[in-house]
Coordinates of C-alpha atoms in Angstrom, one line a residue:
Chain A
M15 CA -112.1 26.8 -88.6
E16 CA -108.9 27.8 -86.9
S17 CA -108.8 28.4 -83.2
E18 CA -108.7 32.0 -81.9
K19 CA -105.1 31.6 -81.0
N20 CA -104.0 30.4 -84.4
R21 CA -106.1 33.0 -86.2
Q22 CA -104.2 35.8 -84.3
F23 CA -100.8 34.4 -85.4
H24 CA -101.7 33.7 -89.0
H25 CA -99.2 35.5 -91.4
A26 CA -99.1 36.0 -95.1
L27 CA -95.3 36.4 -95.1
K28 CA -93.6 33.1 -95.2
F29 CA -89.9 32.5 -94.7
R30 CA -88.4 29.9 -97.1
E31 CA -85.6 28.1 -95.2
D32 CA -84.3 26.5 -98.4
I33 CA -83.5 30.0 -99.9
C34 CA -82.7 32.0 -96.7
I35 CA -78.9 32.6 -96.4
G36 CA -79.1 33.8 -92.8
C37 CA -77.9 37.4 -93.5
S38 CA -80.0 39.1 -90.8
H39 CA -81.1 42.0 -93.0
C40 CA -84.7 41.2 -92.1
M41 CA -84.0 40.9 -88.4
N42 CA -82.4 44.4 -88.3
I43 CA -85.2 46.2 -90.1
C44 CA -88.2 44.6 -88.4
P45 CA -90.1 47.4 -86.5
T46 CA -91.5 45.0 -83.9
E47 CA -88.3 42.9 -83.4
A48 CA -90.2 39.8 -84.6
I49 CA -87.2 38.1 -86.2
R50 CA -84.2 36.3 -84.8
V51 CA -81.4 34.3 -86.5
G52 CA -80.8 30.7 -85.5
H53 CA -79.2 27.7 -87.2
G54 CA -78.3 30.0 -90.1
K55 CA -81.9 31.0 -90.9
A56 CA -84.3 33.8 -90.1
Q57 CA -86.9 32.7 -87.6
L58 CA -90.2 34.5 -87.2
H59 CA -91.8 35.1 -83.8
A60 CA -95.4 34.9 -85.0
N61 CA -96.9 36.7 -82.0
R62 CA -94.8 39.8 -82.7
C63 CA -95.2 40.1 -86.5
V64 CA -97.7 42.6 -87.9
D65 CA -97.3 41.7 -91.6
C66 CA -95.9 45.1 -92.5
G67 CA -93.6 43.5 -95.1
E68 CA -90.5 45.5 -94.3
C69 CA -88.5 42.2 -94.2
Y70 CA -89.8 41.3 -97.6
R71 CA -88.4 44.6 -99.0
V72 CA -84.9 44.0 -97.7
C73 CA -84.4 40.3 -98.3
P74 CA -81.5 40.1 -100.8
V75 CA -82.4 36.6 -102.0
G76 CA -86.2 36.5 -102.1
A77 CA -86.5 34.1 -99.3
I78 CA -89.5 35.8 -97.9
I79 CA -92.6 35.1 -99.9
V80 CA -96.2 36.2 -99.7
E81 CA -98.7 33.4 -99.6
Q82 CA -101.5 33.5 -102.2
D83 CA -104.5 31.5 -103.2
D84 CA -104.4 29.4 -106.3
F85 CA -105.8 31.6 -109.1
E86 CA -107.8 28.6 -110.4
N87 CA -110.0 28.9 -107.3
I88 CA -112.0 31.6 -109.1
Y89 CA -113.4 28.9 -111.3
K90 CA -115.1 27.2 -108.3
F91 CA -117.7 29.9 -108.7
N92 CA -120.0 30.6 -111.6
T93 CA -120.1 34.3 -110.7
R94 CA -116.6 35.5 -110.3
I95 CA -116.1 39.1 -108.9
A96 CA -112.7 40.8 -109.0
L97 CA -112.3 43.7 -106.6
I98 CA -109.6 45.9 -108.0
P99 CA -108.0 48.7 -105.8
S100 CA -107.4 51.9 -107.6
V101 CA -103.6 51.6 -107.0
F102 CA -103.7 48.7 -109.5
T103 CA -104.6 51.1 -112.3
G104 CA -101.6 53.2 -111.3
Q105 CA -99.1 50.5 -112.0
F106 CA -99.4 50.8 -115.8
P107 CA -97.9 53.3 -118.3
D108 CA -99.7 56.6 -118.9
S109 CA -100.9 55.3 -122.2
V110 CA -103.1 52.6 -120.6
G111 CA -106.4 53.9 -119.2
S112 CA -108.1 52.6 -116.2
S113 CA -111.1 51.3 -118.1
E114 CA -108.8 49.4 -120.4
I115 CA -107.1 47.8 -117.4
L116 CA -110.4 46.8 -115.9
A117 CA -111.6 45.4 -119.2
A118 CA -108.5 43.2 -119.4
V119 CA -109.3 41.8 -115.9
H120 CA -112.7 40.9 -117.3
D121 CA -111.0 39.1 -120.2
L122 CA -108.9 37.1 -117.8
G123 CA -111.9 35.2 -116.6
F124 CA -114.0 37.3 -114.2
T125 CA -117.7 37.8 -114.8
H126 CA -117.7 41.1 -112.9
V127 CA -115.0 43.7 -112.2
F128 CA -115.6 46.2 -109.5
E129 CA -113.3 48.8 -108.1
V130 CA -112.6 48.5 -104.3
E131 CA -113.1 52.3 -103.8
E132 CA -116.8 52.2 -104.9
G133 CA -117.5 52.0 -101.2
V134 CA -115.5 55.1 -100.3
E135 CA -118.2 57.8 -100.5
F136 CA -120.5 55.8 -98.3
L137 CA -117.7 55.0 -95.8
N138 CA -116.5 58.6 -95.7
D139 CA -120.0 59.7 -94.5
R140 CA -120.0 57.0 -91.8
F141 CA -116.5 58.1 -90.7
N142 CA -117.6 61.7 -90.3
E143 CA -120.7 60.5 -88.3
Y144 CA -118.5 58.3 -86.2
V145 CA -116.1 61.1 -85.3
L146 CA -119.0 63.3 -84.3
A147 CA -120.5 60.5 -82.1
H148 CA -117.2 59.7 -80.4
K149 CA -115.9 63.2 -79.6
Q150 CA -114.6 62.1 -76.2
V151 CA -112.0 59.7 -77.8
K152 CA -109.0 61.6 -79.2
P153 CA -107.5 61.0 -81.6
L154 CA -109.6 58.4 -83.4
I155 CA -107.5 56.2 -85.6
S156 CA -108.5 54.9 -89.0
P157 CA -108.8 51.1 -89.3
F158 CA -107.8 51.3 -93.0
C159 CA -104.3 49.7 -92.8
P160 CA -104.4 46.2 -91.3
A161 CA -100.7 46.4 -90.4
I162 CA -101.3 49.5 -88.3
V163 CA -104.3 47.8 -86.5
R164 CA -102.0 44.9 -85.6
L165 CA -99.1 47.3 -84.7
I166 CA -101.4 49.0 -82.2
Q167 CA -102.6 45.7 -80.8
V168 CA -99.1 44.4 -80.1
K169 CA -97.1 47.6 -79.4
F170 CA -99.6 50.3 -78.3
P171 CA -102.2 48.2 -76.4
T172 CA -103.5 51.3 -74.6
L173 CA -104.6 52.8 -77.9
V174 CA -106.8 49.9 -79.2
G175 CA -109.9 51.9 -78.0
N176 CA -109.0 54.7 -80.4
I177 CA -109.4 52.6 -83.5
I178 CA -112.6 53.4 -85.5
L179 CA -114.7 50.3 -85.5
L180 CA -115.8 50.4 -89.1
K181 CA -114.8 48.1 -92.0
A182 CA -112.6 49.0 -94.9
P183 CA -113.9 50.2 -98.4
V184 CA -113.2 46.7 -99.8
D185 CA -115.6 45.1 -97.3
I186 CA -118.3 47.7 -98.1
T187 CA -118.0 47.1 -101.8
A188 CA -117.9 43.4 -101.3
I189 CA -121.0 43.3 -99.1
H190 CA -122.8 45.6 -101.5
A191 CA -121.9 43.6 -104.6
R192 CA -123.0 40.4 -102.9
K193 CA -126.3 41.9 -102.0
V194 CA -127.0 43.3 -105.5
L195 CA -126.1 40.0 -107.2
T196 CA -128.1 37.8 -104.9
G197 CA -130.9 40.3 -105.5
Q198 CA -130.6 39.5 -109.2
G199 CA -131.4 35.8 -108.3
I200 CA -127.8 34.5 -108.2
A201 CA -127.4 31.9 -105.5
P202 CA -125.0 33.1 -102.7
D203 CA -122.9 30.0 -103.0
D204 CA -122.3 30.7 -106.7
I205 CA -120.7 34.1 -106.0
G206 CA -117.0 34.2 -105.4
I207 CA -115.4 37.6 -104.4
F208 CA -111.7 37.9 -105.1
Y209 CA -109.7 40.8 -103.8
V210 CA -106.5 42.0 -105.5
T211 CA -104.1 43.0 -102.8
P212 CA -101.2 45.4 -102.8
C213 CA -99.7 44.0 -99.6
A214 CA -99.4 41.1 -97.2
A215 CA -101.3 42.8 -94.4
K216 CA -104.5 42.9 -96.4
I217 CA -104.2 39.2 -97.1
V218 CA -104.1 38.6 -93.3
A219 CA -107.1 41.0 -92.9
V220 CA -109.1 38.6 -95.2
K221 CA -107.7 35.3 -93.8
S222 CA -107.8 36.2 -90.1
P223 CA -109.7 39.4 -89.7
V224 CA -109.5 41.5 -86.5
G225 CA -112.9 42.7 -85.3
E226 CA -115.1 40.3 -87.3
E227 CA -115.6 36.5 -87.3
K228 CA -115.1 35.9 -91.0
S229 CA -114.3 38.1 -94.0
V230 CA -116.9 38.6 -96.8
I231 CA -114.1 38.0 -99.3
D232 CA -113.6 34.5 -100.7
G233 CA -110.1 34.7 -101.9
V234 CA -107.0 37.0 -102.5
I235 CA -105.0 37.5 -105.6
N236 CA -101.6 39.2 -105.2
M237 CA -101.2 42.3 -107.2
N238 CA -97.9 41.5 -108.8
Y239 CA -99.3 38.2 -110.1
L240 CA -102.3 39.9 -111.7
Y241 CA -100.1 42.6 -113.1
N242 CA -98.1 40.1 -115.1
K243 CA -101.3 38.5 -116.5
I244 CA -102.9 41.8 -117.4
F245 CA -99.7 43.3 -118.9
K246 CA -99.6 40.3 -121.2
I247 CA -103.2 40.7 -122.3
L248 CA -102.7 44.5 -122.9
R249 CA -99.6 43.8 -124.9
Q250 CA -101.3 41.2 -127.1
K251 CA -104.4 43.4 -127.7
K252 CA -104.6 44.5 -131.3
D253 CA -107.4 47.0 -131.2
K254 CA -106.3 49.8 -128.8
T255 CA -109.4 51.9 -129.5
D256 CA -111.9 49.7 -127.8
I257 CA -112.5 51.2 -124.4
P258 CA -115.7 49.7 -123.1
G259 CA -117.1 52.1 -120.5
F260 CA -115.4 54.0 -117.8
S261 CA -115.0 53.8 -114.1
A262 CA -117.6 55.6 -112.0
L263 CA -115.2 56.5 -109.2
S264 CA -115.0 60.0 -107.8
G265 CA -111.6 61.7 -107.5
K266 CA -111.8 61.3 -103.8
S267 CA -112.3 57.6 -104.1
V268 CA -109.5 57.1 -106.5
C269 CA -107.0 58.7 -104.1
W270 CA -108.5 57.2 -100.9
S271 CA -105.7 54.7 -100.4
L272 CA -103.0 57.3 -101.0
T273 CA -101.5 59.3 -98.2
H274 CA -104.0 62.0 -97.1
G275 CA -106.7 60.1 -98.9
E276 CA -108.8 59.8 -95.8
A277 CA -107.5 62.7 -93.7
D278 CA -108.3 65.3 -96.3
H279 CA -111.9 64.4 -96.3
M280 CA -112.7 64.4 -92.6
K281 CA -115.2 67.2 -92.2
K282 CA -114.9 68.1 -88.5
G283 CA -111.8 68.8 -86.5
R284 CA -108.2 68.4 -87.1
S285 CA -106.8 65.4 -89.1
L286 CA -103.3 64.2 -89.7
A287 CA -102.0 61.7 -92.2
I288 CA -98.8 59.7 -91.4
D289 CA -97.2 57.1 -93.6
E290 CA -94.3 54.6 -93.2
I291 CA -94.4 52.4 -90.2
N292 CA -91.4 53.9 -88.3
N293 CA -92.9 57.3 -88.6
V294 CA -96.2 55.9 -87.3
I295 CA -94.4 54.3 -84.3
E296 CA -92.6 57.5 -83.5
F297 CA -95.9 59.4 -83.5
L298 CA -97.9 56.8 -81.6
E299 CA -95.3 56.9 -78.8
K300 CA -96.2 60.6 -78.4
V301 CA -99.9 60.0 -78.7
E302 CA -99.7 57.3 -76.0
N303 CA -97.9 59.8 -73.7
E304 CA -100.7 62.3 -74.4
E305 CA -98.0 64.7 -75.6
I306 CA -100.1 65.3 -78.8
D307 CA -103.0 67.6 -78.3
G308 CA -106.0 68.6 -80.3
I309 CA -105.9 65.9 -83.1
D310 CA -109.3 64.4 -83.8
F311 CA -108.5 61.9 -86.6
L312 CA -105.3 60.0 -87.5
E313 CA -104.8 58.3 -90.9
L314 CA -101.9 55.9 -90.4
R315 CA -100.4 53.7 -93.1
A316 CA -97.6 51.2 -92.8
C317 CA -96.1 51.8 -96.2
D318 CA -94.3 54.9 -97.5
E319 CA -96.7 56.6 -99.9
S320 CA -99.4 54.3 -98.4
C321 CA -100.9 51.6 -100.7
A322 CA -98.9 52.9 -103.7
G323 CA -95.9 51.6 -101.7
G324 CA -97.4 48.2 -101.0
I325 CA -94.9 45.4 -101.3
L326 CA -96.8 43.6 -104.0
C327 CA -97.1 46.8 -106.2
P328 CA -94.7 46.3 -109.2
G329 CA -94.6 50.0 -110.2
N330 CA -92.6 52.9 -108.7
R331 CA -94.7 54.3 -105.8
F332 CA -94.1 57.9 -106.7
M333 CA -95.2 57.3 -110.3
T334 CA -98.2 55.5 -109.1
V335 CA -99.2 58.4 -106.9
D336 CA -98.8 60.8 -109.8
K337 CA -100.8 58.6 -112.1
L338 CA -103.7 58.3 -109.6
R339 CA -103.7 62.0 -108.9
N340 CA -104.0 62.7 -112.6
R341 CA -106.8 60.1 -112.9
A342 CA -108.6 61.8 -110.1
L343 CA -108.4 65.2 -111.8
N344 CA -110.0 63.7 -114.9
C345 CA -112.7 61.9 -113.1
G346 CA -115.3 64.6 -113.6
L347 CA -114.4 64.8 -117.3
N348 CA -115.4 61.4 -118.4
P349 CA -117.6 61.2 -121.4
G350 CA -121.3 60.3 -121.0
G351 CA -122.4 56.7 -121.1
T352 CA -122.9 53.8 -118.8
P353 CA -120.2 53.1 -116.3
R354 CA -118.7 49.7 -116.8
D355 CA -119.7 47.1 -114.2
T356 CA -120.5 49.0 -111.1
P357 CA -122.4 47.0 -108.5
G358 CA -125.0 49.7 -108.8
K359 CA -124.2 53.0 -107.2
I360 CA -124.0 52.7 -103.5
D361 CA -126.6 54.8 -101.8
R362 CA -124.8 57.0 -99.3
T363 CA -127.5 56.2 -96.7
D364 CA -127.8 52.5 -97.5
G365 CA -129.5 50.9 -94.5
Y366 CA -128.3 47.4 -95.1
L367 CA -124.7 48.5 -95.4
S368 CA -125.0 50.6 -92.3
E369 CA -126.1 47.5 -90.3
N370 CA -123.1 45.5 -91.6
I371 CA -120.1 47.8 -91.4
S372 CA -119.3 47.7 -87.7
L373 CA -116.3 45.9 -86.3
D374 CA -116.2 44.3 -82.9
P375 CA -113.8 46.0 -80.4
V376 CA -110.2 45.4 -81.2
L377 CA -108.4 43.6 -78.4
P378 CA -104.9 44.3 -77.3
R379 CA -102.3 41.5 -77.5
S380 CA -99.2 43.1 -76.0
I381 CA -95.8 41.9 -76.9
M382 CA -94.4 44.2 -74.3
K383 CA -95.3 42.4 -71.1
L384 CA -92.5 40.3 -69.7
D385 CA -94.8 38.1 -67.6
D386 CA -98.5 37.8 -66.8
N387 CA -97.5 37.9 -63.1
M388 CA -96.3 41.3 -62.1
A389 CA -93.8 40.2 -59.5
E390 CA -92.4 37.8 -62.0
A391 CA -92.2 40.5 -64.6
M392 CA -90.4 42.8 -62.1
I393 CA -87.8 40.1 -61.4
K394 CA -87.3 39.6 -65.2
M395 CA -87.1 43.4 -65.8
K396 CA -84.3 43.8 -63.2
R397 CA -82.4 40.9 -64.7
I398 CA -82.8 42.5 -68.2
Y399 CA -81.3 45.7 -66.8
E400 CA -78.4 43.8 -65.3
L401 CA -77.7 41.8 -68.4
N402 CA -78.1 44.8 -70.7
R403 CA -75.4 46.7 -68.7
L404 CA -72.9 43.9 -69.5
L405 CA -73.5 44.2 -73.2
P406 CA -71.6 46.6 -75.6
Q407 CA -74.7 48.5 -76.9
V408 CA -73.3 48.0 -80.4
D409 CA -76.5 46.3 -81.6
C410 CA -74.4 44.4 -84.1
G411 CA -76.9 41.4 -84.3
I412 CA -74.1 38.8 -84.2
C413 CA -75.8 37.1 -81.3
G414 CA -78.9 36.5 -83.5
S415 CA -81.0 39.1 -81.8
P416 CA -81.6 42.5 -83.3
T417 CA -80.2 44.6 -80.4
C418 CA -78.3 44.2 -77.1
K419 CA -81.5 45.0 -75.3
S420 CA -83.5 42.3 -77.2
L421 CA -80.7 39.8 -76.4
S422 CA -81.1 40.6 -72.7
E423 CA -84.8 40.0 -73.0
D424 CA -84.4 36.8 -75.0
V425 CA -81.9 35.5 -72.3
V426 CA -84.4 36.3 -69.5
Q427 CA -87.2 34.6 -71.4
N428 CA -85.0 31.5 -71.8
Q429 CA -84.7 31.9 -75.6
A430 CA -81.0 32.7 -75.8
S431 CA -77.8 32.6 -73.9
I432 CA -75.7 35.7 -72.9
K433 CA -72.7 33.8 -74.3
Q434 CA -74.1 34.4 -77.8
C435 CA -72.7 38.0 -77.5
I436 CA -69.3 38.0 -79.3
F437 CA -68.0 40.7 -77.0
I438 CA -68.8 38.6 -73.9
Q439 CA -67.1 35.6 -75.7
K440 CA -63.9 37.7 -76.2
I441 CA -63.9 38.8 -72.5
L442 CA -64.5 35.2 -71.4
E443 CA -61.7 33.9 -73.7
Q444 CA -59.2 36.5 -72.3
N445 CA -60.0 35.2 -68.8
D446 CA -59.7 31.6 -69.8
K447 CA -63.4 31.0 -69.1
M448 CA -64.1 30.0 -72.7
D449 CA -62.0 28.2 -75.3
V450 CA -62.1 28.9 -79.0
Q451 CA -63.9 25.6 -79.7
E452 CA -66.8 26.6 -77.5
S453 CA -67.2 30.1 -79.0
V454 CA -67.0 28.6 -82.5
Q455 CA -69.8 26.1 -81.5
I456 CA -72.0 29.0 -80.3
M457 CA -71.4 30.9 -83.5
K458 CA -72.2 27.9 -85.5
S459 CA -75.5 27.4 -83.6
I460 CA -76.5 30.9 -84.6
W461 CA -75.0 31.3 -88.1
S462 CA -74.8 27.6 -89.3
D463 CA -71.7 25.4 -89.8
N464 CA -71.1 26.7 -93.3
K465 CA -70.4 30.3 -92.4
L466 CA -67.8 29.1 -89.8
D467 CA -66.3 26.1 -91.6
Q468 CA -62.6 25.9 -90.7
N469 CA -61.7 24.8 -94.2
S470 CA -63.8 27.2 -96.1
L471 CA -61.0 29.8 -96.9
K472 CA -58.3 27.3 -97.5
D473 CA -56.6 29.1 -100.4
E474 CA -57.2 32.6 -99.2
I475 CA -56.3 32.1 -95.6
N476 CA -52.7 33.2 -96.0
V477 CA -53.6 36.2 -98.0
I478 CA -56.1 37.3 -95.3
N479 CA -53.4 37.0 -92.7
Chain B
M6 CA -96.8 38.1 -50.8
T7 CA -93.7 39.2 -52.7
T8 CA -91.9 42.4 -52.0
E9 CA -90.5 43.1 -55.5
K10 CA -89.6 46.7 -55.9
M11 CA -88.0 49.0 -58.6
H12 CA -86.6 52.4 -58.4
F13 CA -85.7 54.9 -61.1
E14 CA -84.6 58.5 -61.1
Y15 CA -84.7 61.1 -63.8
P16 CA -83.2 64.7 -63.7
V17 CA -85.3 67.5 -65.0
E18 CA -83.9 70.7 -66.4
G19 CA -85.9 74.0 -66.0
G20 CA -86.8 75.7 -69.2
N21 CA -85.9 72.8 -71.5
F22 CA -89.4 72.1 -73.0
S23 CA -87.9 70.3 -76.0
A24 CA -86.7 67.5 -73.7
A25 CA -89.9 67.1 -71.7
G26 CA -91.6 63.8 -72.0
F27 CA -88.6 61.4 -71.6
P28 CA -89.4 60.3 -68.1
S29 CA -93.1 59.6 -68.9
S30 CA -92.0 57.6 -72.0
Q31 CA -89.6 55.5 -69.9
V32 CA -92.2 54.9 -67.2
K33 CA -94.8 54.0 -69.8
K34 CA -92.4 51.4 -71.3
T35 CA -91.7 49.9 -67.8
L36 CA -95.4 49.7 -66.9
K37 CA -96.2 48.0 -70.2
Q38 CA -93.5 45.4 -69.6
L39 CA -95.0 44.8 -66.1
N40 CA -98.3 44.1 -67.7
V41 CA -100.0 46.9 -65.9
D42 CA -103.6 47.7 -67.0
G43 CA -103.7 50.1 -70.0
N44 CA -105.9 52.7 -68.2
V45 CA -103.6 52.9 -65.2
I46 CA -100.7 53.4 -67.5
K47 CA -102.5 56.2 -69.4
R48 CA -103.5 58.0 -66.1
T49 CA -100.0 57.7 -64.7
V50 CA -98.3 58.9 -67.8
V51 CA -100.6 61.9 -68.1
A52 CA -100.2 62.9 -64.4
L53 CA -96.4 62.5 -64.6
Y54 CA -96.1 64.5 -67.8
E55 CA -98.1 67.4 -66.4
A56 CA -96.0 67.3 -63.2
E57 CA -92.8 67.2 -65.2
V58 CA -93.9 70.1 -67.4
N59 CA -94.6 72.1 -64.3
I60 CA -91.0 71.8 -63.2
V61 CA -89.7 72.7 -66.6
A62 CA -92.0 75.7 -66.8
H63 CA -91.5 77.1 -63.3
A64 CA -88.5 75.7 -61.5
F65 CA -84.7 75.8 -62.1
K66 CA -84.2 72.0 -61.8
G67 CA -85.7 69.0 -60.3
V68 CA -85.6 65.2 -59.8
I69 CA -88.2 62.6 -60.6
A70 CA -88.0 59.5 -58.4
V71 CA -90.2 56.6 -59.4
D72 CA -90.8 53.6 -57.1
I73 CA -92.8 50.7 -58.4
D74 CA -93.9 47.6 -56.5
T75 CA -96.5 45.0 -57.3
E76 CA -99.3 47.2 -55.8
K77 CA -98.6 50.7 -57.0
I78 CA -96.4 53.3 -58.6
H79 CA -95.2 56.1 -56.4
I80 CA -93.7 59.2 -58.2
R81 CA -92.1 62.0 -56.2
L82 CA -91.1 65.1 -58.1
T83 CA -88.8 67.4 -56.2
D84 CA -87.8 70.8 -57.6
E85 CA -85.8 73.8 -56.7
G86 CA -87.9 76.7 -57.7
P87 CA -90.2 79.6 -56.7
G88 CA -92.6 77.3 -54.9
I89 CA -96.4 77.7 -54.9
P90 CA -97.8 80.4 -52.5
D91 CA -101.4 79.2 -52.6
I92 CA -101.7 75.5 -53.5
K93 CA -105.5 75.5 -53.2
K94 CA -105.8 78.3 -55.7
A95 CA -103.2 76.6 -58.0
M96 CA -105.5 73.6 -58.1
E97 CA -108.4 75.5 -59.6
I98 CA -109.1 74.8 -63.2
G99 CA -107.8 77.6 -65.5
Y100 CA -105.6 79.2 -62.8
S101 CA -102.2 79.8 -64.3
T102 CA -99.1 81.9 -63.5
A103 CA -97.4 80.9 -66.8
T104 CA -95.7 83.6 -68.8
P105 CA -97.0 84.5 -72.2
E106 CA -93.9 82.8 -73.7
V107 CA -94.7 79.5 -72.0
R108 CA -98.4 79.8 -73.1
E109 CA -97.3 80.4 -76.7
M110 CA -95.5 77.0 -76.6
G111 CA -98.9 75.4 -75.8
F112 CA -98.3 75.0 -72.1
G113 CA -99.6 76.9 -69.1
A114 CA -103.3 76.8 -69.8
G115 CA -104.0 76.4 -66.1
M116 CA -105.2 72.8 -66.5
G117 CA -102.0 71.2 -65.1
L118 CA -102.7 70.6 -61.5
S119 CA -106.4 69.7 -61.9
N120 CA -105.5 67.4 -64.7
M121 CA -102.9 65.7 -62.4
K122 CA -105.6 65.4 -59.8
T123 CA -108.0 63.6 -62.0
N124 CA -105.3 61.2 -63.2
A125 CA -103.8 60.3 -59.8
D126 CA -105.3 58.1 -57.1
S127 CA -103.4 60.2 -54.6
L128 CA -101.9 63.6 -55.2
V129 CA -100.0 65.4 -52.4
I130 CA -98.3 68.8 -53.0
T131 CA -96.1 70.5 -50.5
S132 CA -94.3 73.7 -51.2
E133 CA -92.1 76.3 -49.7
V134 CA -92.1 79.7 -51.4
G135 CA -88.6 80.6 -52.6
K136 CA -87.3 77.1 -52.1
G137 CA -89.3 74.6 -54.1
T138 CA -92.1 72.1 -54.5
I139 CA -92.6 68.4 -53.9
V140 CA -95.3 66.6 -55.8
E141 CA -96.2 63.1 -54.9
I142 CA -98.4 61.0 -57.1
I143 CA -99.6 57.5 -56.3
N144 CA -101.5 55.2 -58.6
Y145 CA -102.6 51.7 -57.7
F146 CA -102.5 48.8 -60.2
H147 CA -105.4 46.9 -58.7
K148 CA -108.6 48.5 -57.5

């Protein structure tokens, strides 16, 4: 068991130093300024990262990877449950139906295949009850997206009390599946529940959950990994007509993880749905200032087009949304028969689930505070203002920090030197306060020896001049 | 005991509702960086925003002066405007002199001053009709 501190800073995104070329694209895009460049490599400040995955999207060389469990882990269990989110069924061509996809997951080696959103109808009822019971808190914020929960913890600490303390659909379905299967006489230790994730944040939600001690999920499979395996199975399948059963999901459930999936089904009051992390940040700034009035419920998702835009989704997010909306339209039109592999329909008033869906209060862990001691923080803040005034406000990132302001903060926190600013260097050089060798050494310490090797442009140097 | 202090000033333009909220945003950021308790930040920001909107709605222009030390935040909003003839009445919940245009924009429901009062540890309003109003808000960090 990891200590509380380590748990908080566990991340699914890993930076591979051997691949990183130190280009700073990730540093410039990070919405929580969690990345710096030093010694020619991207460096992650673990306490600031919320696992949104924006860095993963922009890395030109694939140096940022998403950790995943060994697939063979599933065979440690006799009963192997795959929990498939509906966005997975939206990754494939129109010609491939959802039941065909779920059947292929079966063939891959799972004993049971359940759809994550089977817990949605139950959860939606609890959401509506929760909103009624917490009228004094406005707006209530959905806990659905783990990156958003972490964003609020680090950047909007005054809003942690607005987060709805109920688990996600995947947890509901997992708890229910486990209960049903143990009810059938299967030993709890024999049951392994594996969640197929569209993003890094949901991995972290399983590996180091916020608001609960330990997740009910035993392992995580990255969606792009499973996609490759399933695509192969579907391609090799000869008999295309064999479609064993259909999914029992409602249209609402199919679209729950898409933008407006939750907000459109809140019964009372006024709900808003906002996707893409920078949009969310912009809006939460206003919520925090109490400039936003009369909103009861906020659905906030870190990715554009919500989970359809997850970094591990191989398909085009707009096509995925379209496919799922079509699937939802056809939900009521399924032919009769027995649904394939549901854990048994979840009773919308299930007492056991109701007792097990609460989260503990989410605690703030602000990255904003400059010091625990207020007087100390004030001294630092003044120094930051002073330093920031000296800087060019170009936010070029050559210093290895994403903005002039963040360099000022890094200097005050003893994590950088003001001499890392190339403009400051030029001013010092003009005043004979710094020689070329010193400025080159500083640049090398940020961007590595290679990028500033004196001999690297031997043949071209005259042409450049 | 240390005597660290900070001072900020923000101008306010009468009638410019679209720009309202900038000072509260800045003050919020500062208080977060100083590790001030979240509830105190919330109350301060609400009181300040209400007071700022009052200037925007009623006055020609104004200045917000913010002083922070390790004990408290002191905000003084000084405006040049019509002033408040009856401060006691203005403090009553629902009392409003806002024009229909201002109300249409979602402001002027008559909750401003009472809302400021509930979110400030100390609220002092002095006003001279035809000249302007001074609003002073103090919130303490430790209670």
